[in-house]
Amino acid sequence: MMGHFQKLNLTRQILYLISLMLVLLLISFVISNTIAKRIVESKVTETSGKILIQVEEKMQSFYKDMERIAVSMLYSPTVQTYLDSEDFLSRVLMNSEVISVFSNTTTLKENIQGIQLYNRTGMQIASIGRGTGESSRLPFSAVEYSGMLTNPNTGATYYTIAVPIYNLDKSPVKDYKGSGIFIMDVNNFSDILKNAKITPNSRLLLLDQNKTILSSVGDTRSIEIEQLQNDSRYIVQMSTLPLTGWELISIIPKNELLQELNIIQRLNVVTYAVIFCILSFFLIIFFTRILRPIKALMDFMKSYPKTGGESRFPVVYHNEIGVLAANLNKMLDEIDSLSKEIQLTQKQKYEIEITKNQMEISAFRNQINPHFLYNTLECISAMAIFYKAQDIGDISASLSNMFRYSVKGGDFSTIQDEISHIKEYAKIIEYRFMGKIRVVVDADERLLKLKTIKMLLQPMVENAVFHGLEMKIDSGVVQVEVKMTEQNQVQYIVQDNGYGMEEPRLKELVARLRQFESQGWMAREATKGIGLPNIYRRIKLLYGDKADMSVYSKRGSGTTVIITFPVQDHMEHLEVE
């Protein structure tokens, strides 16, 4: 595939790359939008569940309050004496006291609309406020919450709490003495439900045992719970209250959750369109200002062997292509001049000279080494300074210094040289990212003359830049610290404030570090560059268990890599070498 791509002309390569870039960008937009929707739905569902639990806790708290109020009233001496009295006249005389107790109880809860008291036979013997219309009631054994009820006379809705009353003197045998009925206003649940509403058009319902709506928040007209549960446009959650069997139902329209995401989606579309326009503009400039002049220059070079003589390329472009054309014309002039001189020499001398030149060229080709490369970089730096391209000169000089450092000498250098090396690397990074990423070095001056393994710090800083900070929108900092520990060991600390790693990925990296002695480790890590596993292996092979590497990372907070190695053992090793 790569070979086929390299065989294509430059125009098709650029078109393919731009098309691939647009496709990948579109896929990225679609995937990010999908993931964002899922995350929002998941978070809202989780939040809604927590809110339902809070509502349920408030309901349970309400139940307990009512139970305490009921017990306090029904087992008060006045009510107990009233129930125990069999004489009608005594009850008539005590009626005002009982009503006073009832009245005091209703003041404790505003939603208590009425109270009714029944004796052991189920006959109503006292009441206050709104009634249920019942004159008798069958005995029951536990607290009962009714569902939604409607007064046939007034049409008002309510629900009741029925509490049985037992004779405490005959405990543990339960002796039924009567019951108290509390007529409750259903509107008291509205305040609880309003506080649990998440979005403007979300709905929250409280259903009784018969699936009748006791209270609700939001539009509940023509609502079908079963249909909404199967409707992908809504998030529906249900919770059953244990004591009453009532149900809490939360219904949240998904479109309200994704309104802000729709804005982001439209922004992505606009961004995609702007990028497309920019790339189109780039193609126009590329074809008109670069490709067309190059093609004209190539056509001239192809035709020159046929035309030869005094033909020259017309310089009409005032850019690098024009400079190249002018230099080409100058070179052709020099070639013509040299050709005329060469023709004046003897054939034998010409052949000897050609043979000698070929041998020298062959020798030079066989002797190309790294020194030629960094000398060339220094030449580029000098030319850039000459042409007043200071930035190019600086970055070329930094790259030359880095290359010279990496190839010269053995495997060891001073800590000061290591720091100088990463400072040169930092210059290149600052130019590349336009100052967005900085490398800050803090080193103990007492350690600068000590020896260390070569090329430890730079790969660590490079990892921090390209894995932690490169994709970060905001500016980033790589903090490099060189210090002496309390155990008289040298410690390198490289810390960035980049993206960091998730816990599974961090554990995977640490596991890879610990497996450097396993069979096939070198083959697996060979294609992964001189990253952390390579550094870990080098310090372990040299220092053994006296050296260690630690990696700490948290998503969104950055990554810290710490290398510790002994001073004395390292110096002895250098002396032996």
PDB file of N, CA, C and O in Angstrom, residues 406-429:
ATOM      1  N   SER A 406      24.259  12.780  20.669  1.00  0.00           N
ATOM      2  CA  SER A 406      23.757  11.408  20.638  1.00  0.00           C
ATOM      3  C   SER A 406      24.741  10.437  20.005  1.00  0.00           C
ATOM      4  O   SER A 406      24.702   9.238  20.288  1.00  0.00           O
ATOM      5  N   VAL A 407      25.645  10.912  19.126  1.00  0.00           N
ATOM      6  CA  VAL A 407      26.541   9.988  18.424  1.00  0.00           C
ATOM      7  C   VAL A 407      27.960  10.004  18.965  1.00  0.00           C
ATOM      8  O   VAL A 407      28.743   9.096  18.689  1.00  0.00           O
ATOM      9  N   LYS A 408      28.312  11.059  19.714  1.00  0.00           N
ATOM     10  CA  LYS A 408      29.702  11.147  20.158  1.00  0.00           C
ATOM     11  C   LYS A 408      29.903  10.333  21.443  1.00  0.00           C
ATOM     12  O   LYS A 408      28.966  10.096  22.208  1.00  0.00           O
ATOM     13  N   GLY A 409      31.135   9.903  21.632  1.00  0.00           N
ATOM     14  CA  GLY A 409      31.499   9.277  22.890  1.00  0.00           C
ATOM     15  C   GLY A 409      30.843   7.922  23.100  1.00  0.00           C
ATOM     16  O   GLY A 409      30.358   7.272  22.185  1.00  0.00           O
ATOM     17  N   GLY A 410      30.852   7.483  24.372  1.00  0.00           N
ATOM     18  CA  GLY A 410      30.285   6.195  24.712  1.00  0.00           C
ATOM     19  C   GLY A 410      28.867   6.287  25.203  1.00  0.00           C
ATOM     20  O   GLY A 410      28.095   7.128  24.738  1.00  0.00           O
ATOM     21  N   ASP A 411      28.540   5.435  26.189  1.00  0.00           N
ATOM     22  CA  ASP A 411      27.174   5.367  26.700  1.00  0.00           C
ATOM     23  C   ASP A 411      26.971   6.231  27.941  1.00  0.00           C
ATOM     24  O   ASP A 411      25.893   6.192  28.529  1.00  0.00           O
ATOM     25  N   PHE A 412      27.986   6.992  28.368  1.00  0.00           N
ATOM     26  CA  PHE A 412      27.871   7.747  29.605  1.00  0.00           C
ATOM     27  C   PHE A 412      28.278   9.202  29.375  1.00  0.00           C
ATOM     28  O   PHE A 412      29.062   9.514  28.467  1.00  0.00           O
ATOM     29  N   SER A 413      27.713  10.061  30.175  1.00  0.00           N
ATOM     30  CA  SER A 413      28.034  11.478  30.109  1.00  0.00           C
ATOM     31  C   SER A 413      27.763  12.083  31.480  1.00  0.00           C
ATOM     32  O   SER A 413      27.266  11.418  32.387  1.00  0.00           O
ATOM     33  N   THR A 414      28.050  13.371  31.625  1.00  0.00           N
ATOM     34  CA  THR A 414      27.749  14.047  32.883  1.00  0.00           C
ATOM     35  C   THR A 414      26.276  14.461  32.916  1.00  0.00           C
ATOM     36  O   THR A 414      25.621  14.586  31.870  1.00  0.00           O
ATOM     37  N   ILE A 415      25.789  14.679  34.129  1.00  0.00           N
ATOM     38  CA  ILE A 415      24.407  15.139  34.279  1.00  0.00           C
ATOM     39  C   ILE A 415      24.243  16.512  33.634  1.00  0.00           C
ATOM     40  O   ILE A 415      23.202  16.830  33.050  1.00  0.00           O
ATOM     41  N   GLN A 416      25.284  17.338  33.680  1.00  0.00           N
ATOM     42  CA  GLN A 416      25.220  18.655  33.049  1.00  0.00           C
ATOM     43  C   GLN A 416      25.024  18.536  31.542  1.00  0.00           C
ATOM     44  O   GLN A 416      24.253  19.289  30.944  1.00  0.00           O
ATOM     45  N   ASP A 417      25.726  17.536  30.908  1.00  0.00           N
ATOM     46  CA  ASP A 417      25.539  17.322  29.467  1.00  0.00           C
ATOM     47  C   ASP A 417      24.123  16.842  29.169  1.00  0.00           C
ATOM     48  O   ASP A 417      23.524  17.235  28.157  1.00  0.00           O
ATOM     49  N   GLU A 418      23.578  15.993  30.039  1.00  0.00           N
ATOM     50  CA  GLU A 418      22.199  15.522  29.852  1.00  0.00           C
ATOM     51  C   GLU A 418      21.223  16.703  29.896  1.00  0.00           C
ATOM     52  O   GLU A 418      20.296  16.800  29.086  1.00  0.00           O
ATOM     53  N   ILE A 419      21.443  17.605  30.852  1.00  0.00           N
ATOM     54  CA  ILE A 419      20.555  18.769  30.973  1.00  0.00           C
ATOM     55  C   ILE A 419      20.699  19.680  29.767  1.00  0.00           C
ATOM     56  O   ILE A 419      19.713  20.206  29.226  1.00  0.00           O
ATOM     57  N   SER A 420      21.940  19.878  29.306  1.00  0.00           N
ATOM     58  CA  SER A 420      22.155  20.708  28.112  1.00  0.00           C
ATOM     59  C   SER A 420      21.448  20.092  26.908  1.00  0.00           C
ATOM     60  O   SER A 420      20.875  20.802  26.066  1.00  0.00           O
ATOM     61  N   HIS A 421      21.474  18.767  26.845  1.00  0.00           N
ATOM     62  CA  HIS A 421      20.826  18.065  25.725  1.00  0.00           C
ATOM     63  C   HIS A 421      19.316  18.304  25.721  1.00  0.00           C
ATOM     64  O   HIS A 421      18.735  18.607  24.668  1.00  0.00           O
ATOM     65  N   ILE A 422      18.677  18.192  26.893  1.00  0.00           N
ATOM     66  CA  ILE A 422      17.220  18.408  26.908  1.00  0.00           C
ATOM     67  C   ILE A 422      16.876  19.882  26.726  1.00  0.00           C
ATOM     68  O   ILE A 422      15.777  20.205  26.267  1.00  0.00           O
ATOM     69  N   LYS A 423      17.790  20.781  27.069  1.00  0.00           N
ATOM     70  CA  LYS A 423      17.518  22.201  26.811  1.00  0.00           C
ATOM     71  C   LYS A 423      17.513  22.476  25.316  1.00  0.00           C
ATOM     72  O   LYS A 423      16.730  23.298  24.822  1.00  0.00           O
ATOM     73  N   GLU A 424      18.443  21.811  24.583  1.00  0.00           N
ATOM     74  CA  GLU A 424      18.413  21.946  23.120  1.00  0.00           C
ATOM     75  C   GLU A 424      17.106  21.365  22.568  1.00  0.00           C
ATOM     76  O   GLU A 424      16.479  21.928  21.666  1.00  0.00           O
ATOM     77  N   TYR A 425      16.699  20.220  23.144  1.00  0.00           N
ATOM     78  CA  TYR A 425      15.431  19.614  22.721  1.00  0.00           C
ATOM     79  C   TYR A 425      14.258  20.541  23.052  1.00  0.00           C
ATOM     80  O   TYR A 425      13.320  20.678  22.271  1.00  0.00           O
ATOM     81  N   ALA A 426      14.349  21.225  24.197  1.00  0.00           N
ATOM     82  CA  ALA A 426      13.275  22.139  24.597  1.00  0.00           C
ATOM     83  C   ALA A 426      13.145  23.296  23.607  1.00  0.00           C
ATOM     84  O   ALA A 426      12.030  23.762  23.327  1.00  0.00           O
ATOM     85  N   LYS A 427      14.281  23.767  23.065  1.00  0.00           N
ATOM     86  CA  LYS A 427      14.203  24.842  22.074  1.00  0.00           C
ATOM     87  C   LYS A 427      13.410  24.395  20.852  1.00  0.00           C
ATOM     88  O   LYS A 427      12.568  25.135  20.323  1.00  0.00           O
ATOM     89  N   ILE A 428      13.701  23.166  20.402  1.00  0.00           N
ATOM     90  CA  ILE A 428      12.989  22.652  19.222  1.00  0.00           C
ATOM     91  C   ILE A 428      11.494  22.507  19.524  1.00  0.00           C
ATOM     92  O   ILE A 428      10.642  22.861  18.707  1.00  0.00           O
ATOM     93  N   ILE A 429      11.178  22.014  20.726  1.00  0.00           N
ATOM     94  CA  ILE A 429       9.770  21.846  21.101  1.00  0.00           C
ATOM     95  C   ILE A 429       9.063  23.198  21.166  1.00  0.00           C
ATOM     96  O   ILE A 429       7.919  23.352  20.707  1.00  0.00           O
TER      97      ILE A 429
END
